[in-house]
CSV table of C-alpha atoms in Angstrom, one decimal:
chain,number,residue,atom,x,y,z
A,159,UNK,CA,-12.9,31.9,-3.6
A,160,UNK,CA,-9.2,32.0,-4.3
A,161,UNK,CA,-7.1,29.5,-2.0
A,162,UNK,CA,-4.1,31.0,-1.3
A,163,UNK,CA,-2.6,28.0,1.2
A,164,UNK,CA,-1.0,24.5,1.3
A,165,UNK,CA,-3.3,22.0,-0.6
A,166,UNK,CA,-3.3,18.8,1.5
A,167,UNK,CA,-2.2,15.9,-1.1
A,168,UNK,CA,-4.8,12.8,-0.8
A,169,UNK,CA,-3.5,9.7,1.2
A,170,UNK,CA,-2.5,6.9,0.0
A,171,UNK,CA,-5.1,4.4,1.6
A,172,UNK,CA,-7.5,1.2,1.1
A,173,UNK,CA,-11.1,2.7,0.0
A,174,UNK,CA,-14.5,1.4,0.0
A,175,UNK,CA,-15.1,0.7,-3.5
A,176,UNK,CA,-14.2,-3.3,-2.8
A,177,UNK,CA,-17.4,-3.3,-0.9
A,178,UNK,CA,-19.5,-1.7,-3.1
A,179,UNK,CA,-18.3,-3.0,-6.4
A,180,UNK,CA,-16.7,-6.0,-5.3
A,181,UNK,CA,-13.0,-5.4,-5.2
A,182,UNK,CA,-10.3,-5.9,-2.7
A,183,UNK,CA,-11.0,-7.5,0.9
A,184,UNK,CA,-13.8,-5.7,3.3
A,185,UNK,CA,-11.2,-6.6,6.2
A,186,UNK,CA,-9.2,-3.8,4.2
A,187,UNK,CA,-11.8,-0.9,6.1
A,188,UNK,CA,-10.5,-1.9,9.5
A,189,UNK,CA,-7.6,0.6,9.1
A,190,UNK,CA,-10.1,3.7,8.3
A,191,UNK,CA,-10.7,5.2,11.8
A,192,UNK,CA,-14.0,5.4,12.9
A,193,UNK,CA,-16.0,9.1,12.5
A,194,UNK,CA,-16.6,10.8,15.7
A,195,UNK,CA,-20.6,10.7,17.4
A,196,UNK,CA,-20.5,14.1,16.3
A,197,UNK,CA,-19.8,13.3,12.9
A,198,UNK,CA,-21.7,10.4,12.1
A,199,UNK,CA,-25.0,10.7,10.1
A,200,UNK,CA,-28.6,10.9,11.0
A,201,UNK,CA,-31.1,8.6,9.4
A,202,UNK,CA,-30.0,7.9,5.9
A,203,UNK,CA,-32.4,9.6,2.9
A,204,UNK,CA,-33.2,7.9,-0.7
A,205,UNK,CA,-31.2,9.0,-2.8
A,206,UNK,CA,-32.8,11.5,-5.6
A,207,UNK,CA,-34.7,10.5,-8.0
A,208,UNK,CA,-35.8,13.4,-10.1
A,209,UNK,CA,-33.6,16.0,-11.4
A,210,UNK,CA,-34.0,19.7,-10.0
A,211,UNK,CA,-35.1,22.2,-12.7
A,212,UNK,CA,-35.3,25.7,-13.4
A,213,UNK,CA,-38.7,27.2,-14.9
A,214,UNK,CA,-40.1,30.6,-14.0
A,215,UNK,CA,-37.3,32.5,-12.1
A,216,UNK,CA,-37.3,29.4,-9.3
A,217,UNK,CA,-35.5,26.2,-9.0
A,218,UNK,CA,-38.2,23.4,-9.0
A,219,UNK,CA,-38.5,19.9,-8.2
A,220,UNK,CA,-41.3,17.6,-8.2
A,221,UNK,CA,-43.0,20.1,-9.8
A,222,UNK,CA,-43.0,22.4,-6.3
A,223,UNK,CA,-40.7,25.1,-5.4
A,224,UNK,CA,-37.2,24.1,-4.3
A,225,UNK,CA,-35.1,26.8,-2.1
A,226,UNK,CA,-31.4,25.4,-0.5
A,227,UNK,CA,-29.4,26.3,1.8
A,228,UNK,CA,-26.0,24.6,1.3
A,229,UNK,CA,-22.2,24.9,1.3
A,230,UNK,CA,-19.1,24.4,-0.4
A,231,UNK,CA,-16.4,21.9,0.2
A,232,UNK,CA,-13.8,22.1,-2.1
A,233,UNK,CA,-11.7,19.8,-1.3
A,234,UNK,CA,-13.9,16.4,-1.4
A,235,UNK,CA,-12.1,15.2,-5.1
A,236,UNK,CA,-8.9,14.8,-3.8
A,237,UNK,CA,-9.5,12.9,-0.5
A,238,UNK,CA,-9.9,9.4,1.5
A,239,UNK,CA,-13.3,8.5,1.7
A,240,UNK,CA,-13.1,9.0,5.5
A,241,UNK,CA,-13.2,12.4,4.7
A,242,UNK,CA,-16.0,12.5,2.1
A,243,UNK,CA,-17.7,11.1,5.0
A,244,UNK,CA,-17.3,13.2,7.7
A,245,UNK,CA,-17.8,16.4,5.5
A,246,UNK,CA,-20.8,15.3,3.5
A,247,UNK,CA,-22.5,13.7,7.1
A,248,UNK,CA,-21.9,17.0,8.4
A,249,UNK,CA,-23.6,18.6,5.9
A,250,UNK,CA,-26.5,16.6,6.0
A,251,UNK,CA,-26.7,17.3,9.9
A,252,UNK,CA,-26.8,20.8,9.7
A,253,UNK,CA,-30.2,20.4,6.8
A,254,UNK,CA,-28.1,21.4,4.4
A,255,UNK,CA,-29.1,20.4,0.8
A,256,UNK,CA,-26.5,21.1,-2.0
A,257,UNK,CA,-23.0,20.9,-1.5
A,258,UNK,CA,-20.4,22.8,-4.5
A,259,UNK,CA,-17.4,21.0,-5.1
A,260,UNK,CA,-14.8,20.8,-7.5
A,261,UNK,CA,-14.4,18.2,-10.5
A,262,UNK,CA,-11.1,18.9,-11.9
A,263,UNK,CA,-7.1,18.7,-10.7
A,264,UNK,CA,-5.3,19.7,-14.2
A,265,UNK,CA,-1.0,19.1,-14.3
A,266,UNK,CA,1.6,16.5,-13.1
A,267,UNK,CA,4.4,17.3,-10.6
A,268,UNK,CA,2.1,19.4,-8.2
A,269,UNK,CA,0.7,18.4,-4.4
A,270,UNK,CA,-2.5,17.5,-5.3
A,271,UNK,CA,-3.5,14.1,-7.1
A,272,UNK,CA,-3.6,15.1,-10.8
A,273,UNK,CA,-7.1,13.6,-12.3
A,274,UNK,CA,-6.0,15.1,-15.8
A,275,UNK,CA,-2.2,15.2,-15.7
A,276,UNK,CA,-1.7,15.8,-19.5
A,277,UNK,CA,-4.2,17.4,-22.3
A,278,UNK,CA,-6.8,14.4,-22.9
A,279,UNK,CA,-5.1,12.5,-20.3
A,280,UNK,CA,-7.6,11.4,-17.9
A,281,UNK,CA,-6.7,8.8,-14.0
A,282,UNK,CA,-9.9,7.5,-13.8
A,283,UNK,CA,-8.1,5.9,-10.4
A,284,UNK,CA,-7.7,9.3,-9.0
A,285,UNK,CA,-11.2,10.4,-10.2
A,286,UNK,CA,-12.4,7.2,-7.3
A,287,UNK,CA,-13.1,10.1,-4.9
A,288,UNK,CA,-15.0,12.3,-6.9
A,289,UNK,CA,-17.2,8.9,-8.0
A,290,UNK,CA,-17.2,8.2,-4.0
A,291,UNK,CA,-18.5,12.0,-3.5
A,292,UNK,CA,-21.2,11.7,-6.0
A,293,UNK,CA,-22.5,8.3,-4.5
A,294,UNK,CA,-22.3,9.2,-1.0
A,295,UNK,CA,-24.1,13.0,-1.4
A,296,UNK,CA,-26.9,10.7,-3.4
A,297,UNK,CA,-27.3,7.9,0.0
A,298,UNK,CA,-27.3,11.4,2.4
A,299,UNK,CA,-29.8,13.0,-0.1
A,300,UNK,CA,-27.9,15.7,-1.0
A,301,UNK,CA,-27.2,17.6,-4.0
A,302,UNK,CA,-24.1,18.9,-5.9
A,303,UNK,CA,-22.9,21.1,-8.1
A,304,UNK,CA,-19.4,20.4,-10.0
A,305,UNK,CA,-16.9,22.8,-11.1
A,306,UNK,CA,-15.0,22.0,-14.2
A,307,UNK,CA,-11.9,24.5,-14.3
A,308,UNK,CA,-10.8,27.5,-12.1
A,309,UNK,CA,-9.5,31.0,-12.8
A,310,UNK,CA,-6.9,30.9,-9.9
A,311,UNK,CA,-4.1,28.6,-10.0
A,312,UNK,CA,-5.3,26.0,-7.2
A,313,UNK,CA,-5.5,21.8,-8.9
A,314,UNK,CA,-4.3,23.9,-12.4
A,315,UNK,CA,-7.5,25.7,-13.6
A,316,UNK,CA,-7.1,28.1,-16.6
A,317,UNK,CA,-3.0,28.9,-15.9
A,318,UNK,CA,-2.3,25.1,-16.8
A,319,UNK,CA,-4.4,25.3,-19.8
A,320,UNK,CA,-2.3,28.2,-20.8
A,321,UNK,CA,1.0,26.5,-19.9
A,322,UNK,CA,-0.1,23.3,-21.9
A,323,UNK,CA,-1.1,25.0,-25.3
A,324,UNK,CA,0.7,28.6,-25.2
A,325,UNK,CA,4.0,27.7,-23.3
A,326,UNK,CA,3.4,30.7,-21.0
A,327,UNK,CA,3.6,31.4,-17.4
A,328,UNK,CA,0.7,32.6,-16.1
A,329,UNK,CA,0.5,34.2,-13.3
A,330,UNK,CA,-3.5,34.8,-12.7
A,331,UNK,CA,-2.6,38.0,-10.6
A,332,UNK,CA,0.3,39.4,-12.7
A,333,UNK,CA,-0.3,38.5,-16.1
A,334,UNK,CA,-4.0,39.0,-17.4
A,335,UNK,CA,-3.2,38.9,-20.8
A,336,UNK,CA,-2.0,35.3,-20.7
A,337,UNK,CA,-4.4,34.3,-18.4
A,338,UNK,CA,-7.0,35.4,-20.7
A,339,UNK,CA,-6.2,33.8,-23.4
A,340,UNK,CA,-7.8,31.0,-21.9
A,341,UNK,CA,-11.2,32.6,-23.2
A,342,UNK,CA,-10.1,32.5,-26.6
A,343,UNK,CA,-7.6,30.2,-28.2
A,344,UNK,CA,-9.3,27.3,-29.7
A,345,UNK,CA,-7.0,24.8,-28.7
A,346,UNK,CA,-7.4,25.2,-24.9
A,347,UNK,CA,-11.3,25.0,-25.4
A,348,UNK,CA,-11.5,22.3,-27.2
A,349,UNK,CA,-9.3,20.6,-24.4
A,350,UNK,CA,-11.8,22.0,-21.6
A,351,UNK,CA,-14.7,20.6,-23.7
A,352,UNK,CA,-12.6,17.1,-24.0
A,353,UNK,CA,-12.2,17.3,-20.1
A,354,UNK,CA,-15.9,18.4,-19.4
A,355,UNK,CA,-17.5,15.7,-22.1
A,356,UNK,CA,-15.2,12.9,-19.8
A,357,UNK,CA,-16.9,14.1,-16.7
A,358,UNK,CA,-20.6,14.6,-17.6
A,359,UNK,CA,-20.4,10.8,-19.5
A,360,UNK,CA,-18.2,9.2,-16.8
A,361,UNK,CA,-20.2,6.2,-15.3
A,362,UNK,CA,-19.7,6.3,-11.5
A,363,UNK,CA,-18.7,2.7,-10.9
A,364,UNK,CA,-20.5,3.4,-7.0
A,365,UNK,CA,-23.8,4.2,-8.8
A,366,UNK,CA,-23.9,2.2,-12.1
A,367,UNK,CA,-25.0,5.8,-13.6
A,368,UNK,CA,-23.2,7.8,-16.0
A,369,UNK,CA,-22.6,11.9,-14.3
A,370,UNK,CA,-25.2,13.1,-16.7
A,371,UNK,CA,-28.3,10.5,-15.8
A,372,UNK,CA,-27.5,11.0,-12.0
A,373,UNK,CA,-30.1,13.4,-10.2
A,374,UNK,CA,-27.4,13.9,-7.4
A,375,UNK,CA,-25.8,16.2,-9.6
A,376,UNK,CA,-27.9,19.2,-9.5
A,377,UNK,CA,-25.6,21.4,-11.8
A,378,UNK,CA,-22.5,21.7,-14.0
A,379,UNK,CA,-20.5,24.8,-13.4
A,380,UNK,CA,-17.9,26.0,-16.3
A,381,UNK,CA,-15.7,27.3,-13.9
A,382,UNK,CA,-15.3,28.6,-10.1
A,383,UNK,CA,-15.1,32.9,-10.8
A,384,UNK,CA,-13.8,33.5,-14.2
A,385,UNK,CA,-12.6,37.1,-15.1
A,386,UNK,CA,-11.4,38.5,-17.7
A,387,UNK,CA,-9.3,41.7,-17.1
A,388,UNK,CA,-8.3,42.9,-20.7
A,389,UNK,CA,-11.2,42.8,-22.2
A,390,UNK,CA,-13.4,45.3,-19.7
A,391,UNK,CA,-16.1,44.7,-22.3
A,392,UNK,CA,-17.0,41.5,-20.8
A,393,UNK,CA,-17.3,39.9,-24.9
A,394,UNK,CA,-15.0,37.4,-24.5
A,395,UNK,CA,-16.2,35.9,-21.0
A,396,UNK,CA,-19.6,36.2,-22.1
A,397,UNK,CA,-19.0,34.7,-25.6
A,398,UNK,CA,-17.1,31.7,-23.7
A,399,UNK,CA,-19.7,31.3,-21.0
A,400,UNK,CA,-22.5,31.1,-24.4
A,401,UNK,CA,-20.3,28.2,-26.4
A,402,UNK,CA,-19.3,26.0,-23.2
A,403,UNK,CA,-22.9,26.5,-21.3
A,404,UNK,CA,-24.4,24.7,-25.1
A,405,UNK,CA,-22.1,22.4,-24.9
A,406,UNK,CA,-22.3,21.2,-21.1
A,407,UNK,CA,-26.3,21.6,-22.3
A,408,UNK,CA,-25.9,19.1,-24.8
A,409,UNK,CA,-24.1,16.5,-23.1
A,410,UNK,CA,-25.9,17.2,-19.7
A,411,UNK,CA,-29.4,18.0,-20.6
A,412,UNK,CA,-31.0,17.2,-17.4
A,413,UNK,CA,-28.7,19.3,-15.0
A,414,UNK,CA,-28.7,22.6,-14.8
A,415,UNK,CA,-25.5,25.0,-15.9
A,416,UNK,CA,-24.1,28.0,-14.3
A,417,UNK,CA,-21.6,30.2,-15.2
A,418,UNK,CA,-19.7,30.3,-11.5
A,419,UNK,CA,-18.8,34.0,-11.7
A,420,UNK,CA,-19.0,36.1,-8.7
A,421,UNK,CA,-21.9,38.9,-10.0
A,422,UNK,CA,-19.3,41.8,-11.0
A,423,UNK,CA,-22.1,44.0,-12.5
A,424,UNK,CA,-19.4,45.0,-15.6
A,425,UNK,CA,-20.8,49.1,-15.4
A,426,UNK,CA,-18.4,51.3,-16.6
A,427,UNK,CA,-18.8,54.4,-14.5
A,428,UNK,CA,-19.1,52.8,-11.3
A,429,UNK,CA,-16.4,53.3,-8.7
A,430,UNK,CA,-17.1,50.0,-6.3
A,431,UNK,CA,-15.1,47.6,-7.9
A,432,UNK,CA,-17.9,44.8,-7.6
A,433,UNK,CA,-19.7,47.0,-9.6
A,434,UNK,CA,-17.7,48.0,-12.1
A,435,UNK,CA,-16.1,47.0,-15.2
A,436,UNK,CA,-12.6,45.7,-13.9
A,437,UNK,CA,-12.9,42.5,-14.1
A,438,UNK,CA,-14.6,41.8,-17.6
A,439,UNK,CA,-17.4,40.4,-16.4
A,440,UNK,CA,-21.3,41.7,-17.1
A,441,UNK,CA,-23.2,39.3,-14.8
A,442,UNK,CA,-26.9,40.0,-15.9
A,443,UNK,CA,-25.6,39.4,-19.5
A,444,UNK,CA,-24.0,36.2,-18.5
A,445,UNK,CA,-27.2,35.2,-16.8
A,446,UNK,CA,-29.5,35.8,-19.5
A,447,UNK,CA,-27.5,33.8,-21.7
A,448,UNK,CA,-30.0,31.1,-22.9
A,449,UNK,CA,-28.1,28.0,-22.0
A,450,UNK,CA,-27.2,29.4,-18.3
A,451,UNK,CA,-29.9,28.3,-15.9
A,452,UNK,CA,-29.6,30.3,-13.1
A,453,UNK,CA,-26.6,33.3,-11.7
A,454,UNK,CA,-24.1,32.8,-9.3
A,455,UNK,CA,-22.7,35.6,-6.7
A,456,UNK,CA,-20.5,35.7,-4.6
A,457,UNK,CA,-19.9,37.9,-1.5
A,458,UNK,CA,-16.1,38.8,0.0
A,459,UNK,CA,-16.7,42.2,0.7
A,460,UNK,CA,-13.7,42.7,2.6
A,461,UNK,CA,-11.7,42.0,-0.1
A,462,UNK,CA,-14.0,44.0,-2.3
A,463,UNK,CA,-12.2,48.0,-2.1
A,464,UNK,CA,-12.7,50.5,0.9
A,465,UNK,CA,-16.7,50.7,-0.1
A,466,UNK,CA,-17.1,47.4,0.4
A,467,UNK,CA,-14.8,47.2,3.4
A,468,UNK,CA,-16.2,49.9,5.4
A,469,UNK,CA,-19.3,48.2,6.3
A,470,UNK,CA,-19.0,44.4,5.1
A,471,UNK,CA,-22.2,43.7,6.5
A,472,UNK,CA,-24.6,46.3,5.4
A,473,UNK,CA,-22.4,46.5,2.0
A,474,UNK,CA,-23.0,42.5,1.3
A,475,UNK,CA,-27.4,43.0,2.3
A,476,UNK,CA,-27.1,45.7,-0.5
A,477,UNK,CA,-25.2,43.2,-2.6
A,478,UNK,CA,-27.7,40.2,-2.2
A,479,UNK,CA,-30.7,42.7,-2.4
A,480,UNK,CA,-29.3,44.0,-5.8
A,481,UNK,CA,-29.3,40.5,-7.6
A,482,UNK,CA,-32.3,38.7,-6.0
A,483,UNK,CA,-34.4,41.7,-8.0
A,484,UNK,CA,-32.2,41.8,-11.2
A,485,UNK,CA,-32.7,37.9,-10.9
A,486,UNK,CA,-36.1,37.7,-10.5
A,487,UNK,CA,-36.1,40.7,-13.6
A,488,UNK,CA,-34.3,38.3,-16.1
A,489,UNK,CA,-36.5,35.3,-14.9
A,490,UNK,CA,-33.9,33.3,-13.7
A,491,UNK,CA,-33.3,32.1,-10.2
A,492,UNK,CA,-30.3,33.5,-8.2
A,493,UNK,CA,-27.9,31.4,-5.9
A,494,UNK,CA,-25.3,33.3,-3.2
A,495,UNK,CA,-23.3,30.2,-3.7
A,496,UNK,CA,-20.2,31.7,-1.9
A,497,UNK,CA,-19.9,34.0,0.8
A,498,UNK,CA,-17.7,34.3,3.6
A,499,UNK,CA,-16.2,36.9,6.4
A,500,UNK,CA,-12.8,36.8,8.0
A,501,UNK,CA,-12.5,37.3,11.8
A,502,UNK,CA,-9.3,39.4,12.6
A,503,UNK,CA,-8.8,41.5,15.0
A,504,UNK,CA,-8.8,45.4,14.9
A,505,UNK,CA,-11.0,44.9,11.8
A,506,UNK,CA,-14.7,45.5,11.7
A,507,UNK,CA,-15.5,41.7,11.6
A,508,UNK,CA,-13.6,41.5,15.6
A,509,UNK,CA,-15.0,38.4,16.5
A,510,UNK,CA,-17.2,36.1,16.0
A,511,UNK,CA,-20.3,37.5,17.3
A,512,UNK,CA,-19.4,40.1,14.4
A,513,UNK,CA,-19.5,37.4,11.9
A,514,UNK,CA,-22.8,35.5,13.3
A,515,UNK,CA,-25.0,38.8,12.9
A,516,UNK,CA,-23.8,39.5,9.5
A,517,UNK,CA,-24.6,36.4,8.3
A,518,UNK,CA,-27.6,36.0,9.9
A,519,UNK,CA,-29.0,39.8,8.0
A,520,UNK,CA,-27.5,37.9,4.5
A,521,UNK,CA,-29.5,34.8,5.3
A,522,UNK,CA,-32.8,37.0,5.8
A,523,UNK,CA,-32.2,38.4,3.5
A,524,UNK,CA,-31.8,35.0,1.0
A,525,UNK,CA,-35.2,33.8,2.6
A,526,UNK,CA,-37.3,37.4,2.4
A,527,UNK,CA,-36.0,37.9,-1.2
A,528,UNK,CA,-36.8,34.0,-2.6
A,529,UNK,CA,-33.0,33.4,-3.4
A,530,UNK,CA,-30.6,30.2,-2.2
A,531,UNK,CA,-27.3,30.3,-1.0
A,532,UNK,CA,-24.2,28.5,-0.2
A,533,UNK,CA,-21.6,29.7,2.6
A,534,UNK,CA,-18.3,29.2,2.4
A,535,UNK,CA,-16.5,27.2,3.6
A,536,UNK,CA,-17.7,23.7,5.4
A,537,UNK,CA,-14.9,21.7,6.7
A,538,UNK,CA,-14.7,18.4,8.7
A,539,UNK,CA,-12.8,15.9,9.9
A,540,UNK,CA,-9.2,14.7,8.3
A,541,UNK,CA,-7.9,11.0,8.6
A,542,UNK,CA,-6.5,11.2,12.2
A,543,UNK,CA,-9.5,12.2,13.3
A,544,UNK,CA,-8.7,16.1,14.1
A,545,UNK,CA,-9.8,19.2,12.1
A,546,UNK,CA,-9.5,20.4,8.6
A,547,UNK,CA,-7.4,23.3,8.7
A,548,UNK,CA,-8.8,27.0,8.9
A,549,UNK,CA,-6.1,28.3,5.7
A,550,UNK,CA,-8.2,31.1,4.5
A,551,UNK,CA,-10.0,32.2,7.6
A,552,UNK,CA,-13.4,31.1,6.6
A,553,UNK,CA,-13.9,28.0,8.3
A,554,UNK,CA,-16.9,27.0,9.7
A,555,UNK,CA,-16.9,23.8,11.8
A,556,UNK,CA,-20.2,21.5,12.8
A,557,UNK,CA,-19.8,20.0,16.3
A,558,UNK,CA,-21.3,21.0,19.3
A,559,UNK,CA,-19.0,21.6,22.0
A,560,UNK,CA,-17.2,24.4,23.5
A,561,UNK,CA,-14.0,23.7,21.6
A,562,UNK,CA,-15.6,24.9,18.5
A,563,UNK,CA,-15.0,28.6,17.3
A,564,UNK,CA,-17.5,29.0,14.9
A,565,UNK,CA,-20.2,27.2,16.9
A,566,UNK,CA,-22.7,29.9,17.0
A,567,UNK,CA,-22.3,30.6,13.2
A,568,UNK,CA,-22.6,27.2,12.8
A,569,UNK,CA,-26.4,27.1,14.1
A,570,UNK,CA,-27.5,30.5,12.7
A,571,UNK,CA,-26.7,28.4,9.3
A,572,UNK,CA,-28.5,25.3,10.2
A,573,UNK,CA,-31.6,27.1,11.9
A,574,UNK,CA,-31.4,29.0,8.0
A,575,UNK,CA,-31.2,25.6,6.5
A,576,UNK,CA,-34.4,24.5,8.1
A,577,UNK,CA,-35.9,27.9,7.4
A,578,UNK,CA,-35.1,27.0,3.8
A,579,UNK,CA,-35.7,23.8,3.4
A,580,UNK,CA,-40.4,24.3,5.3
A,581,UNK,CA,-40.9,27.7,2.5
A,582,UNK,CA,-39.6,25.6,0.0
């Protein structure tokens, strides 16, 4: 999902590595305000021990069949460890298993906390909450997946790459051709690889493991919904998507790798834009690429054109349908890992009743077609103790009081989650 809104800058703020790796004084945690009853943690879960594979056309692990419901939380990289907490705890409450965040923050001078502020320029001080995420998922029993770069402009992404090594502006919605380039110049992907390579090896100083030996980390993703307008052939995604998924293989053998694109089908004669060819993507192409372990989709069908529009809902079953089967045809396993509906009135998502049932026939429709999925977006707690933000409109809170708006969205996801997590 794009993120078209403020990006709250992390605080400055004591953290809890001087406990865990013997730093600083503990008496320095007495300014971190204490997490809400409804935000604190059930019983504590080991932390993984064996890595989730894909054999078969399904995610396995332990040798038995592993189906997730999960989330995404963006923003975990760039904030207090207050907040790591309260989101990931959350999380874990509501039976989620995997959580999707991202692992990069590219360029100096902006509002977030730069972890790579120059090409091969790496804060491994600023990368202490992404180390902190990793750790904490792992003592909740979760799992994540890590994005390394993004096609919109949000922490950098692909439009910084292009600043750094082709001077240019670009503008991800305006300008496609310099965007693009991003696919193909040699010196912006040997800088990705440089950036990726530092993450997968990092050693989490929480953990004592490097990214790469750490089972917490259920995948690397080579980027959150790459597109690749001027070439509707899809060549230069897909030959992109072939080189990086090798490499991320060969420096992350035991994760998996996904491509992070959003399932545009890439067909030429089709007049739904999901479907068609307009964003130079070919998504069962990508998926069949022999280093990709499973596809990604995602589902904003209000966004999507008038057909998708006119019937979000029944539009987005269709959607899900489509790649569970083309999924299960190409022998890979298929993961809704973002999907999300807007509430606005006079639209046909009025309410939040609206928005409950629609996501209750997707999630059916995950569990009846042997898929995994990932809403968007889980938010928590912030450092004074109120609520992230609802920016985009796709909020969903976990607390159980009246106060909360998406409440009964909330447990149609977590009555999925346990759905999910017995047919495993």
């Amino acid at each position: 999902m794009q993120e078209p809104r403020p990006i709250p800058a992390r605080p400055a703020r004591p953290t809890r590595r001087s406990v865990l790796i013997g730093g600083a004084a503990a008496a320095s945690l007495t300014v971190l305000p204490a997490l809400p009853a409804d935000a604190t943690p059930g019983s504590s879960k080991h932390r993984p021990r064996h890595f989730v594979r894909a054999h078969g056309g399904q995610f396995r692990l332990d040798g038995k069949p592993f189906r997730f419901a999960g989330t995404n939380t963006y923003y975990l990289h760039q904030q207090s460890h207050y907040m790591i907490d309260a989101a990931l705890n959350d999380a874990a409450a509501m039976s989620l298993k995997v959580v999707r965040a991202w692992a990069f923050a590219d360029g100096s001078g902006a509002s977030f906390t730069a972890l790579q502020p120059e090409p091969y320029v790496y804060d491994d001080n600023a990368l202490d909450a992404l180390d902190y995420t990793v750790y904490r998922a792992g003592q909740l029993g979760l799992r994540l997946v890590l994005v390394l770069t993004n096609n919109w402009p949000d922490y950098g992404g692909m439009q910084q790459y292009v600043k750094w090594f082709l001077g240019l502006d670009d503008d991800s919605s305006g300008d496609a051709v310099n965007h693009d380039r991003f696919y193909t110049t040699t010196s912006i992907k040997k800088c990705y690889k440089a950036w990726a390579r530092h993450v997968m090896c990092r050693k989490n100083p929480y953990t004592g493991l490097h990214y790469n030996a750490d089972p917490t980390i259920m995948t690397f993703e080579l980027a959150n919904e790459p597109r690749n307008r001027s070439d509707k052939t899809g060549k230069a995604v897909l030959s992109w998507a072939d080189e990086m998924s090798r490499f991320v293989r060969s420096h992350a053998p035991h994760q998996l790798v996904a491509v992070g694109d959003e399932g545009f089908y890439g067909d030429s004669g089709n007049a739904d834009y999901p479907y068609s060819d307009y964003e130079g993507n070919h998504w069962k192409k990508l998926v069949a690429l022999p280093a990709v372990d499973y596809g990604t989709v995602h589902l904003y069908p209000q966004h999507w054109g008038d057909t998708a529009a006119k019937d979000p809902a029944a539009w987005g079953t269709t959607w899900i349908s489509d790649h569970l089967r083309d999924g299960a045809r190409l022998g890979k396993p298929v993961v809704i890992e973002e999907y999300g509906l807007n509430v606005s009135a006079g639209s046909v998502v009025p309410n939040e009743a609206a928005r409950t049932a629609a996501y209750r026939a997707w999630t059916t429709t995950v569990e009846d077609g042997r898929g995994s999925d990932q809403f968007w977006l889980l938010t928590s707690r912030v450092d004074d103790g109120s609520f992230y933000p609802d920016y985009d409109g796709y909020r969903i809170v976990w607390r159980a009081d009246n106060t909360n708006p998406t409440r009964a969205t909330a447990a149609v996801l977590a009555a999925h989650a346990k759905t999910m997590n017995g047919g495993s």
